[in-house]
Amino acid sequence: MTIELRPVTAENWRALIDLKLRDGQSRFVASNLYSIAESQFGYEEEGHWNFYPFGAYVNGEPIGFVMYSFNFGHSRFQAFIMRLMVDEKYQGKGHGREIMKQVLDSFRTDEHIKNVGISYEPENEVARKLYASLGFEEPGEIIDGETLAVLNLR
Ligand SMILES: CC(C)(COP(=O)(O)OP(=O)(O)OC[C@H]1O[C@@H](n2cnc3c(N)ncnc32)[C@H](O)[C@@H]1OP(=O)(O)O)[C@@H](O)C(=O)NCCC(=O)NCCS
């Protein structure tokens, strides 16, 4: 299975905001429309975080969305994976894991990134297990109501 991550552009953003979650999953992740809007501005916390939103494609079809952010001056984590979703029709086929692997592999090649942060709703067991299997560990902290997990890369 080949997954291609493509930056969000004027050409593809409409298709990406049309991706759908399963019933009951919308409490786990902001809409792609919200994320793409948010990505225009970034975020201030211990300096500026730039946001990078991507569509995930299989055979040229959009199947998911991921957004991460960088702040290389941050003391705890220099990259944060802010959003991950796979369309309802494509879930449970390994795409979410593959998207995460590709993102983390790209971080591994960047020596600015020592630690990667991610957070999820405490009851999101699928996300927790997926991230734990990739090496994320929970320091026992809640950020904005979500469980924090951190992956040490170097
Ligand atoms: C979380 C999410 C991105 C995972 O994507 P996915 O393509 O379905 O996941 P994968 O097929 O790669 O599976 C990853 C692991 O989760 C497990 N999994 C996936 N869906 C599952 C389900 N509904 N119930 C139980 N386990 C599930 C798989 O078995 C797999 O584990 P394994 O590799 O040990 O067998 C997707 O389910 C999703 O979009 N969920 C709603 C939004 C969300 O929760 N995003 C994360 C916010 S932090």
mmCIF file of C-alpha atoms and ligand atoms in Angstrom:
data_model
loop_
_atom_site.group_PDB
_atom_site.id
_atom_site.type_symbol
_atom_site.label_atom_id
_atom_site.label_comp_id
_atom_site.label_asym_id
_atom_site.label_seq_id
_atom_site.Cartn_x
_atom_site.Cartn_y
_atom_site.Cartn_z
ATOM 1 C CA MET A 1 0.000 0.000 0.000
ATOM 2 C CA THR A 2 1.455 3.378 -0.976
ATOM 3 C CA ILE A 3 0.265 6.467 0.807
ATOM 4 C CA GLU A 4 1.286 9.849 -0.492
ATOM 5 C CA LEU A 5 1.115 12.947 1.705
ATOM 6 C CA ARG A 6 0.361 16.090 -0.298
ATOM 7 C CA PRO A 7 0.340 19.609 1.173
ATOM 8 C CA VAL A 8 -3.079 21.281 1.299
ATOM 9 C CA THR A 9 -3.429 23.643 -1.646
ATOM 10 C CA ALA A 10 -6.014 25.770 -3.451
ATOM 11 C CA GLU A 11 -6.654 22.711 -5.655
ATOM 12 C CA ASN A 12 -7.266 20.006 -3.045
ATOM 13 C CA TRP A 13 -8.703 21.621 0.098
ATOM 14 C CA ARG A 14 -12.330 21.148 -0.940
ATOM 15 C CA ALA A 15 -11.916 17.399 -1.404
ATOM 16 C CA LEU A 16 -10.181 17.160 1.975
ATOM 17 C CA ILE A 17 -12.957 18.953 3.875
ATOM 18 C CA ASP A 18 -15.403 16.411 2.381
ATOM 19 C CA LEU A 19 -13.715 13.434 4.095
ATOM 20 C CA LYS A 20 -16.030 11.844 6.687
ATOM 21 C CA LEU A 21 -15.612 10.208 10.081
ATOM 22 C CA ARG A 22 -17.674 7.331 11.462
ATOM 23 C CA ASP A 23 -20.619 8.148 13.729
ATOM 24 C CA GLY A 24 -19.383 9.130 17.191
ATOM 25 C CA GLN A 25 -15.831 10.000 16.093
ATOM 26 C CA SER A 26 -16.251 13.744 15.576
ATOM 27 C CA ARG A 27 -15.544 14.342 19.290
ATOM 28 C CA PHE A 28 -12.038 12.938 18.742
ATOM 29 C CA VAL A 29 -10.761 15.405 16.149
ATOM 30 C CA ALA A 30 -11.544 18.911 14.860
ATOM 31 C CA SER A 31 -13.017 19.099 11.361
ATOM 32 C CA ASN A 32 -10.593 19.327 8.459
ATOM 33 C CA LEU A 33 -12.197 22.665 7.570
ATOM 34 C CA TYR A 34 -11.343 24.010 11.045
ATOM 35 C CA SER A 35 -7.792 22.621 10.864
ATOM 36 C CA ILE A 36 -7.111 24.144 7.449
ATOM 37 C CA ALA A 37 -8.412 27.529 8.663
ATOM 38 C CA GLU A 38 -6.282 27.267 11.820
ATOM 39 C CA SER A 39 -3.211 26.352 9.805
ATOM 40 C CA GLN A 40 -3.174 29.783 8.196
ATOM 41 C CA PHE A 41 -2.244 31.469 11.447
ATOM 42 C CA GLY A 42 -0.184 29.123 13.583
ATOM 43 C CA TYR A 43 -0.081 29.344 17.351
ATOM 44 C CA GLU A 44 1.944 31.119 20.037
ATOM 45 C CA GLU A 45 3.324 29.012 22.861
ATOM 46 C CA GLU A 46 6.965 29.459 23.877
ATOM 47 C CA GLY A 47 7.450 31.098 20.494
ATOM 48 C CA HIS A 48 5.648 30.545 17.210
ATOM 49 C CA TRP A 49 4.298 27.205 15.945
ATOM 50 C CA ASN A 50 3.917 26.885 12.167
ATOM 51 C CA PHE A 51 1.221 24.447 11.051
ATOM 52 C CA TYR A 52 1.594 22.005 8.127
ATOM 53 C CA PRO A 53 -1.628 20.358 6.882
ATOM 54 C CA PHE A 54 -1.563 17.441 4.382
ATOM 55 C CA GLY A 55 -4.000 15.268 2.530
ATOM 56 C CA ALA A 56 -3.233 11.528 2.486
ATOM 57 C CA TYR A 57 -3.758 9.851 -0.907
ATOM 58 C CA VAL A 58 -3.996 6.260 -2.107
ATOM 59 C CA ASN A 59 -3.973 5.764 -5.872
ATOM 60 C CA GLY A 60 -4.627 9.486 -6.261
ATOM 61 C CA GLU A 61 -7.756 9.368 -4.057
ATOM 62 C CA PRO A 62 -7.893 11.441 -0.850
ATOM 63 C CA ILE A 63 -8.372 9.083 2.117
ATOM 64 C CA GLY A 64 -7.212 11.056 5.124
ATOM 65 C CA PHE A 65 -5.772 14.186 6.656
ATOM 66 C CA VAL A 66 -2.859 14.914 8.967
ATOM 67 C CA MET A 67 -1.535 18.177 10.373
ATOM 68 C CA TYR A 68 1.602 18.788 12.379
ATOM 69 C CA SER A 69 3.377 21.843 13.678
ATOM 70 C CA PHE A 70 6.965 22.891 14.345
ATOM 71 C CA ASN A 71 8.562 25.193 16.874
ATOM 72 C CA PHE A 72 12.257 24.341 16.867
ATOM 73 C CA GLY A 73 12.866 26.652 19.822
ATOM 74 C CA HIS A 74 10.435 24.843 22.128
ATOM 75 C CA SER A 75 11.937 23.282 25.259
ATOM 76 C CA ARG A 76 9.795 20.102 25.447
ATOM 77 C CA PHE A 77 8.728 19.097 21.939
ATOM 78 C CA GLN A 78 9.843 20.664 18.695
ATOM 79 C CA ALA A 79 7.136 18.932 16.617
ATOM 80 C CA PHE A 80 3.510 18.292 17.552
ATOM 81 C CA ILE A 81 1.116 16.078 15.566
ATOM 82 C CA MET A 82 -2.091 18.017 15.900
ATOM 83 C CA ARG A 83 -4.581 16.115 13.755
ATOM 84 C CA LEU A 84 -4.966 12.700 12.182
ATOM 85 C CA MET A 85 -8.046 11.268 10.564
ATOM 86 C CA VAL A 86 -8.850 8.576 8.028
ATOM 87 C CA ASP A 87 -12.108 8.648 6.089
ATOM 88 C CA GLU A 88 -14.769 6.238 7.390
ATOM 89 C CA LYS A 89 -14.592 4.112 4.234
ATOM 90 C CA TYR A 90 -10.832 3.578 4.569
ATOM 91 C CA GLN A 91 -10.395 2.994 8.315
ATOM 92 C CA GLY A 92 -8.982 -0.245 9.726
ATOM 93 C CA LYS A 93 -6.829 -0.971 6.651
ATOM 94 C CA GLY A 94 -3.484 0.245 8.017
ATOM 95 C CA HIS A 95 -3.624 3.736 6.543
ATOM 96 C CA GLY A 96 -3.554 5.602 9.872
ATOM 97 C CA ARG A 97 -0.457 3.684 10.965
ATOM 98 C CA GLU A 98 1.236 4.273 7.594
ATOM 99 C CA ILE A 99 0.520 8.029 7.716
ATOM 100 C CA MET A 100 2.038 8.195 11.212
ATOM 101 C CA LYS A 101 5.104 6.219 10.090
ATOM 102 C CA GLN A 102 5.716 8.538 7.157
ATOM 103 C CA VAL A 103 5.356 11.632 9.319
ATOM 104 C CA LEU A 104 7.682 10.256 12.006
ATOM 105 C CA ASP A 105 10.240 9.123 9.414
ATOM 106 C CA SER A 106 10.345 12.661 8.039
ATOM 107 C CA PHE A 107 10.878 13.997 11.587
ATOM 108 C CA ARG A 108 13.727 11.529 12.154
ATOM 109 C CA THR A 109 15.700 13.139 9.329
ATOM 110 C CA ASP A 110 15.452 16.584 10.956
ATOM 111 C CA GLU A 111 17.965 17.110 13.714
ATOM 112 C CA HIS A 112 15.990 20.072 15.098
ATOM 113 C CA ILE A 113 13.383 17.597 16.383
ATOM 114 C CA LYS A 114 14.278 15.864 19.637
ATOM 115 C CA ASN A 115 10.786 15.127 20.948
ATOM 116 C CA VAL A 116 7.397 14.819 19.260
ATOM 117 C CA GLY A 117 4.159 15.566 21.115
ATOM 118 C CA ILE A 118 0.659 14.290 20.396
ATOM 119 C CA SER A 119 -2.581 14.397 22.373
ATOM 120 C CA TYR A 120 -5.908 12.561 22.298
ATOM 121 C CA GLU A 121 -9.185 12.333 24.131
ATOM 122 C CA PRO A 122 -8.714 10.080 27.182
ATOM 123 C CA GLU A 123 -11.381 7.650 25.875
ATOM 124 C CA ASN A 124 -9.827 7.371 22.379
ATOM 125 C CA GLU A 125 -8.397 3.870 22.855
ATOM 126 C CA VAL A 126 -7.680 3.276 19.146
ATOM 127 C CA ALA A 127 -5.499 6.404 19.005
ATOM 128 C CA ARG A 128 -3.782 5.667 22.328
ATOM 129 C CA LYS A 129 -2.823 2.119 21.282
ATOM 130 C CA LEU A 130 -1.682 3.204 17.827
ATOM 131 C CA TYR A 131 0.600 5.935 19.209
ATOM 132 C CA ALA A 132 1.921 3.718 22.026
ATOM 133 C CA SER A 133 2.858 1.053 19.457
ATOM 134 C CA LEU A 134 4.925 3.697 17.643
ATOM 135 C CA GLY A 135 6.839 4.517 20.830
ATOM 136 C CA PHE A 136 4.864 7.418 22.320
ATOM 137 C CA GLU A 137 4.836 7.471 26.132
ATOM 138 C CA GLU A 138 2.415 9.278 28.427
ATOM 139 C CA PRO A 139 4.095 11.538 30.997
ATOM 140 C CA GLY A 140 0.748 11.674 32.865
ATOM 141 C CA GLU A 141 -0.311 15.127 31.785
ATOM 142 C CA ILE A 142 -3.538 16.547 30.382
ATOM 143 C CA ILE A 143 -3.393 19.392 27.838
ATOM 144 C CA ASP A 144 -6.689 21.154 27.063
ATOM 145 C CA GLY A 145 -8.591 18.082 28.278
ATOM 146 C CA GLU A 146 -6.521 15.666 26.177
ATOM 147 C CA THR A 147 -3.935 13.087 27.245
ATOM 148 C CA LEU A 148 -0.403 14.095 26.225
ATOM 149 C CA ALA A 149 2.055 11.549 24.818
ATOM 150 C CA VAL A 150 5.652 12.185 23.807
ATOM 151 C CA LEU A 151 8.051 10.325 21.511
ATOM 152 C CA ASN A 152 11.763 10.831 22.046
ATOM 153 C CA LEU A 153 13.673 10.711 18.747
ATOM 154 C CA ARG A 154 17.197 11.632 19.808
HETATM 155 C C1 LIG B 1 -7.387 6.857 14.612
HETATM 156 C C2 LIG B 1 -7.438 6.659 13.085
HETATM 157 C C3 LIG B 1 -6.727 7.808 12.395
HETATM 158 C C4 LIG B 1 -6.703 5.338 12.773
HETATM 159 O O1 LIG B 1 -6.675 5.178 11.364
HETATM 160 P P1 LIG B 1 -6.950 3.755 10.700
HETATM 161 O O2 LIG B 1 -6.526 3.820 9.287
HETATM 162 O O3 LIG B 1 -8.332 3.339 10.974
HETATM 163 O O4 LIG B 1 -5.950 2.858 11.558
HETATM 164 P P2 LIG B 1 -5.130 1.582 11.077
HETATM 165 O O5 LIG B 1 -5.954 0.746 10.158
HETATM 166 O O6 LIG B 1 -3.772 1.983 10.626
HETATM 167 O O7 LIG B 1 -5.015 0.806 12.453
HETATM 168 C C5 LIG B 1 -4.166 1.219 13.485
HETATM 169 C C6 LIG B 1 -4.417 0.329 14.684
HETATM 170 O O8 LIG B 1 -5.674 0.659 15.264
HETATM 171 C C7 LIG B 1 -6.526 -0.483 15.302
HETATM 172 N N1 LIG B 1 -7.886 -0.035 14.962
HETATM 173 C C8 LIG B 1 -8.254 0.731 13.927
HETATM 174 N N2 LIG B 1 -9.575 0.962 13.957
HETATM 175 C C9 LIG B 1 -10.042 0.302 15.055
HETATM 176 C C10 LIG B 1 -11.318 0.161 15.657
HETATM 177 N N3 LIG B 1 -12.406 0.762 15.150
HETATM 178 N N4 LIG B 1 -11.427 -0.552 16.786
HETATM 179 C C11 LIG B 1 -10.343 -1.151 17.325
HETATM 180 N N5 LIG B 1 -9.074 -1.045 16.796
HETATM 181 C C12 LIG B 1 -8.951 -0.327 15.685
HETATM 182 C C13 LIG B 1 -5.993 -1.422 14.265
HETATM 183 O O9 LIG B 1 -6.296 -2.765 14.599
HETATM 184 C C14 LIG B 1 -4.510 -1.132 14.314
HETATM 185 O O10 LIG B 1 -3.872 -1.844 15.328
HETATM 186 P P3 LIG B 1 -2.772 -2.964 14.959
HETATM 187 O O11 LIG B 1 -1.839 -2.311 13.972
HETATM 188 O O12 LIG B 1 -2.161 -3.254 16.278
HETATM 189 O O13 LIG B 1 -3.554 -4.082 14.367
HETATM 190 C C15 LIG B 1 -8.905 6.531 12.556
HETATM 191 O O14 LIG B 1 -9.541 5.478 13.223
HETATM 192 C C16 LIG B 1 -9.706 7.799 12.711
HETATM 193 O O15 LIG B 1 -9.729 8.655 11.842
HETATM 194 N N6 LIG B 1 -10.405 7.924 13.869
HETATM 195 C C17 LIG B 1 -11.237 9.088 14.149
HETATM 196 C C18 LIG B 1 -10.426 10.342 14.397
HETATM 197 C C19 LIG B 1 -9.405 10.140 15.493
HETATM 198 O O16 LIG B 1 -9.663 9.546 16.531
HETATM 199 N N7 LIG B 1 -8.203 10.683 15.230
HETATM 200 C C20 LIG B 1 -7.109 10.662 16.200
HETATM 201 C C21 LIG B 1 -7.213 11.888 17.025
HETATM 202 S S1 LIG B 1 -5.894 11.951 18.203
#
